[in-house]
Amino acid sequence: MLHQVQAAGVLLAQGRFDEALTWLERALEHGNLNFLRSARQSLRQVPDARLAGLVLAYHRRAAELGDSSDRQALDALSA
């Protein structure tokens, strides 16, 4: 999963948003809880409003798999 997010970061830096989105969606689909927790924080640091939906998706998936702290993070993001 990490290599997918790294690849996406390179693509974003190159302005290749659609390709980056493909990698990030794959990582979302296959990532475990620890990965999702880390990635959701990293994605929030990217100053690109087009990622907002994906940031929310990473939070939702972590909330599905995780504990109350993951649900709280989702609630805080959604507020």
Tab-separated table of N, CA and C in Angstrom:
chain	number	residue	atom	x	y	z
A	1	MET	N	0.811	-1.191	0.000
A	1	MET	CA	0.000	0.000	0.000
A	1	MET	C	0.856	1.257	0.000
A	2	LEU	N	1.929	1.223	0.772
A	2	LEU	CA	2.755	2.411	0.878
A	2	LEU	C	3.278	2.845	-0.483
A	3	HIS	N	3.688	1.890	-1.292
A	3	HIS	CA	4.216	2.275	-2.604
A	3	HIS	C	3.135	2.920	-3.473
A	4	GLN	N	1.890	2.532	-3.279
A	4	GLN	CA	0.805	3.149	-4.049
A	4	GLN	C	0.615	4.604	-3.649
A	5	VAL	N	0.703	4.875	-2.363
A	5	VAL	CA	0.549	6.248	-1.893
A	5	VAL	C	1.757	7.088	-2.310
A	6	GLN	N	2.941	6.501	-2.252
A	6	GLN	CA	4.129	7.225	-2.697
A	6	GLN	C	4.035	7.544	-4.187
A	7	ALA	N	3.599	6.583	-4.956
A	7	ALA	CA	3.426	6.812	-6.394
A	7	ALA	C	2.405	7.919	-6.629
A	8	ALA	N	1.343	7.903	-5.856
A	8	ALA	CA	0.320	8.945	-5.984
A	8	ALA	C	0.893	10.310	-5.636
A	9	GLY	N	1.734	10.368	-4.619
A	9	GLY	CA	2.359	11.639	-4.240
A	9	GLY	C	3.212	12.212	-5.359
A	10	VAL	N	3.960	11.354	-6.028
A	10	VAL	CA	4.778	11.791	-7.155
A	10	VAL	C	3.879	12.305	-8.275
A	11	LEU	N	2.832	11.570	-8.561
A	11	LEU	CA	1.914	11.983	-9.624
A	11	LEU	C	1.231	13.310	-9.298
A	12	LEU	N	0.842	13.497	-8.047
A	12	LEU	CA	0.230	14.764	-7.653
A	12	LEU	C	1.217	15.916	-7.838
A	13	ALA	N	2.454	15.681	-7.445
A	13	ALA	CA	3.482	16.719	-7.593
A	13	ALA	C	3.695	17.084	-9.065
A	14	GLN	N	3.459	16.132	-9.941
A	14	GLN	CA	3.605	16.363	-11.375
A	14	GLN	C	2.329	16.911	-12.008
A	15	GLY	N	1.291	17.096	-11.188
A	15	GLY	CA	0.033	17.620	-11.705
A	15	GLY	C	-0.817	16.574	-12.408
A	16	ARG	N	-0.536	15.313	-12.169
A	16	ARG	CA	-1.264	14.224	-12.831
A	16	ARG	C	-2.306	13.667	-11.861
A	17	PHE	N	-3.325	14.486	-11.590
A	17	PHE	CA	-4.311	14.186	-10.563
A	17	PHE	C	-5.082	12.900	-10.840
A	18	ASP	N	-5.571	12.706	-12.033
A	18	ASP	CA	-6.387	11.528	-12.329
A	18	ASP	C	-5.618	10.230	-12.113
A	19	GLU	N	-4.361	10.226	-12.502
A	19	GLU	CA	-3.543	9.030	-12.285
A	19	GLU	C	-3.293	8.807	-10.796
A	20	ALA	N	-3.042	9.885	-10.077
A	20	ALA	CA	-2.829	9.776	-8.628
A	20	ALA	C	-4.079	9.237	-7.946
A	21	LEU	N	-5.214	9.710	-8.374
A	21	LEU	CA	-6.478	9.260	-7.795
A	21	LEU	C	-6.653	7.751	-7.961
A	22	THR	N	-6.259	7.224	-9.105
A	22	THR	CA	-6.352	5.778	-9.335
A	22	THR	C	-5.539	5.017	-8.294
A	23	TRP	N	-4.309	5.456	-8.041
A	23	TRP	CA	-3.461	4.785	-7.049
A	23	TRP	C	-4.056	4.895	-5.652
A	24	LEU	N	-4.569	6.066	-5.320
A	24	LEU	CA	-5.132	6.263	-3.987
A	24	LEU	C	-6.400	5.449	-3.776
A	25	GLU	N	-7.193	5.292	-4.810
A	25	GLU	CA	-8.393	4.453	-4.700
A	25	GLU	C	-8.027	2.988	-4.515
A	26	ARG	N	-6.996	2.532	-5.194
A	26	ARG	CA	-6.532	1.152	-5.011
A	26	ARG	C	-6.054	0.929	-3.586
A	27	ALA	N	-5.300	1.881	-3.073
A	27	ALA	CA	-4.793	1.768	-1.710
A	27	ALA	C	-5.939	1.765	-0.704
A	28	LEU	N	-6.956	2.566	-0.950
A	28	LEU	CA	-8.126	2.595	-0.072
A	28	LEU	C	-8.813	1.233	-0.053
A	29	GLU	N	-8.942	0.631	-1.196
A	29	GLU	CA	-9.629	-0.647	-1.319
A	29	GLU	C	-8.893	-1.780	-0.593
A	30	HIS	N	-7.578	-1.741	-0.613
A	30	HIS	CA	-6.800	-2.872	-0.104
A	30	HIS	C	-6.073	-2.603	1.215
A	31	GLY	N	-6.138	-1.386	1.715
A	31	GLY	CA	-5.364	-1.037	2.906
A	31	GLY	C	-5.946	-1.589	4.193
A	32	ASN	N	-5.046	-1.943	5.113
A	32	ASN	CA	-5.492	-2.373	6.436
A	32	ASN	C	-5.716	-1.141	7.320
A	33	LEU	N	-6.200	-1.360	8.517
A	33	LEU	CA	-6.580	-0.259	9.391
A	33	LEU	C	-5.403	0.664	9.704
A	34	ASN	N	-4.258	0.107	10.045
A	34	ASN	CA	-3.110	0.959	10.370
A	34	ASN	C	-2.704	1.813	9.173
A	35	PHE	N	-2.738	1.224	8.000
A	35	PHE	CA	-2.435	1.982	6.797
A	35	PHE	C	-3.441	3.110	6.607
A	36	LEU	N	-4.716	2.799	6.739
A	36	LEU	CA	-5.761	3.802	6.539
A	36	LEU	C	-5.619	4.963	7.509
A	37	ARG	N	-5.284	4.646	8.753
A	37	ARG	CA	-5.104	5.697	9.755
A	37	ARG	C	-3.959	6.632	9.367
A	38	SER	N	-2.883	6.066	8.928
A	38	SER	CA	-1.732	6.865	8.531
A	38	SER	C	-2.022	7.663	7.259
A	39	ALA	N	-2.597	7.001	6.286
A	39	ALA	CA	-2.848	7.639	4.996
A	39	ALA	C	-3.872	8.762	5.100
A	40	ARG	N	-4.877	8.592	5.936
A	40	ARG	CA	-5.894	9.643	6.032
A	40	ARG	C	-5.274	10.932	6.562
A	41	GLN	N	-4.317	10.800	7.473
A	41	GLN	CA	-3.642	11.990	7.994
A	41	GLN	C	-2.751	12.612	6.928
A	42	SER	N	-2.050	11.777	6.193
A	42	SER	CA	-1.178	12.287	5.127
A	42	SER	C	-1.984	13.001	4.054
A	43	LEU	N	-3.101	12.430	3.678
A	43	LEU	CA	-3.932	13.028	2.639
A	43	LEU	C	-4.500	14.380	3.069
A	44	ARG	N	-4.769	14.527	4.345
A	44	ARG	CA	-5.302	15.809	4.836
A	44	ARG	C	-4.283	16.923	4.696
A	45	GLN	N	-3.011	16.560	4.605
A	45	GLN	CA	-1.946	17.551	4.495
A	45	GLN	C	-1.748	18.045	3.060
A	46	VAL	N	-2.345	17.356	2.113
A	46	VAL	CA	-2.191	17.739	0.709
A	46	VAL	C	-3.144	18.893	0.400
A	47	PRO	N	-2.595	20.030	-0.027
A	47	PRO	CA	-3.444	21.208	-0.250
A	47	PRO	C	-4.138	21.180	-1.611
A	48	ASP	N	-4.990	20.200	-1.792
A	48	ASP	CA	-5.715	20.083	-3.055
A	48	ASP	C	-7.157	19.712	-2.730
A	49	ALA	N	-8.055	20.648	-2.948
A	49	ALA	CA	-9.465	20.449	-2.593
A	49	ALA	C	-10.087	19.264	-3.328
A	50	ARG	N	-9.505	18.865	-4.455
A	50	ARG	CA	-10.058	17.740	-5.206
A	50	ARG	C	-9.926	16.426	-4.441
A	51	LEU	N	-9.090	16.397	-3.405
A	51	LEU	CA	-8.923	15.177	-2.614
A	51	LEU	C	-9.910	15.064	-1.465
A	52	ALA	N	-10.748	16.058	-1.266
A	52	ALA	CA	-11.655	16.067	-0.111
A	52	ALA	C	-12.524	14.815	-0.045
A	53	GLY	N	-13.054	14.393	-1.152
A	53	GLY	CA	-13.891	13.192	-1.160
A	53	GLY	C	-13.110	11.944	-0.799
A	54	LEU	N	-11.885	11.887	-1.244
A	54	LEU	CA	-11.053	10.728	-0.932
A	54	LEU	C	-10.631	10.735	0.541
A	55	VAL	N	-10.339	11.897	1.065
A	55	VAL	CA	-10.019	12.005	2.492
A	55	VAL	C	-11.200	11.485	3.309
A	56	LEU	N	-12.388	11.874	2.948
A	56	LEU	CA	-13.587	11.400	3.634
A	56	LEU	C	-13.730	9.889	3.494
A	57	ALA	N	-13.455	9.356	2.316
A	57	ALA	CA	-13.553	7.908	2.097
A	57	ALA	C	-12.557	7.149	2.966
A	58	TYR	N	-11.341	7.663	3.102
A	58	TYR	CA	-10.348	7.012	3.963
A	58	TYR	C	-10.811	7.032	5.413
A	59	HIS	N	-11.385	8.133	5.850
A	59	HIS	CA	-11.913	8.216	7.218
A	59	HIS	C	-13.077	7.244	7.422
A	60	ARG	N	-13.965	7.173	6.439
A	60	ARG	CA	-15.116	6.261	6.561
A	60	ARG	C	-14.662	4.804	6.647
A	61	ARG	N	-13.716	4.441	5.797
A	61	ARG	CA	-13.244	3.047	5.801
A	61	ARG	C	-12.565	2.716	7.118
A	62	ALA	N	-11.772	3.637	7.638
A	62	ALA	CA	-11.125	3.406	8.931
A	62	ALA	C	-12.175	3.272	10.034
A	63	ALA	N	-13.231	4.070	9.955
A	63	ALA	CA	-14.297	3.987	10.955
A	63	ALA	C	-15.023	2.648	10.881
A	64	GLU	N	-15.161	2.107	9.683
A	64	GLU	CA	-15.796	0.792	9.522
A	64	GLU	C	-14.959	-0.310	10.167
A	65	LEU	N	-13.660	-0.220	10.015
A	65	LEU	CA	-12.766	-1.273	10.492
A	65	LEU	C	-12.282	-1.057	11.919
A	66	GLY	N	-12.299	0.187	12.371
A	66	GLY	CA	-11.620	0.531	13.611
A	66	GLY	C	-12.495	0.612	14.830
A	67	ASP	N	-12.046	1.451	15.744
A	67	ASP	CA	-12.708	1.590	17.036
A	67	ASP	C	-13.335	2.978	17.165
A	68	SER	N	-13.688	3.335	18.379
A	68	SER	CA	-14.388	4.605	18.593
A	68	SER	C	-13.530	5.809	18.202
A	69	SER	N	-12.213	5.699	18.306
A	69	SER	CA	-11.369	6.828	17.923
A	69	SER	C	-11.468	7.097	16.424
A	70	ASP	N	-11.651	6.051	15.642
A	70	ASP	CA	-11.807	6.214	14.201
A	70	ASP	C	-13.161	6.834	13.861
A	71	ARG	N	-14.174	6.456	14.600
A	71	ARG	CA	-15.490	7.071	14.391
A	71	ARG	C	-15.482	8.543	14.815
A	72	GLN	N	-14.749	8.843	15.879
A	72	GLN	CA	-14.631	10.230	16.320
A	72	GLN	C	-13.891	11.067	15.277
A	73	ALA	N	-12.844	10.493	14.679
A	73	ALA	CA	-12.106	11.219	13.643
A	73	ALA	C	-13.014	11.503	12.450
A	74	LEU	N	-13.851	10.537	12.087
A	74	LEU	CA	-14.800	10.742	10.998
A	74	LEU	C	-15.808	11.828	11.356
A	75	ASP	N	-16.340	11.761	12.570
A	75	ASP	CA	-17.311	12.770	13.005
A	75	ASP	C	-16.698	14.163	12.997
A	76	ALA	N	-15.459	14.265	13.441
A	76	ALA	CA	-14.787	15.568	13.480
A	76	ALA	C	-14.569	16.107	12.059
A	77	LEU	N	-14.253	15.227	11.149
A	77	LEU	CA	-14.043	15.642	9.774
A	77	LEU	C	-15.350	16.084	9.136
A	78	SER	N	-16.415	15.387	9.471
A	78	SER	CA	-17.715	15.662	8.876
A	78	SER	C	-18.402	16.887	9.466
A	79	ALA	N	-17.923	17.322	10.620
A	79	ALA	CA	-18.575	18.461	11.301
A	79	ALA	C	-18.295	19.780	10.622
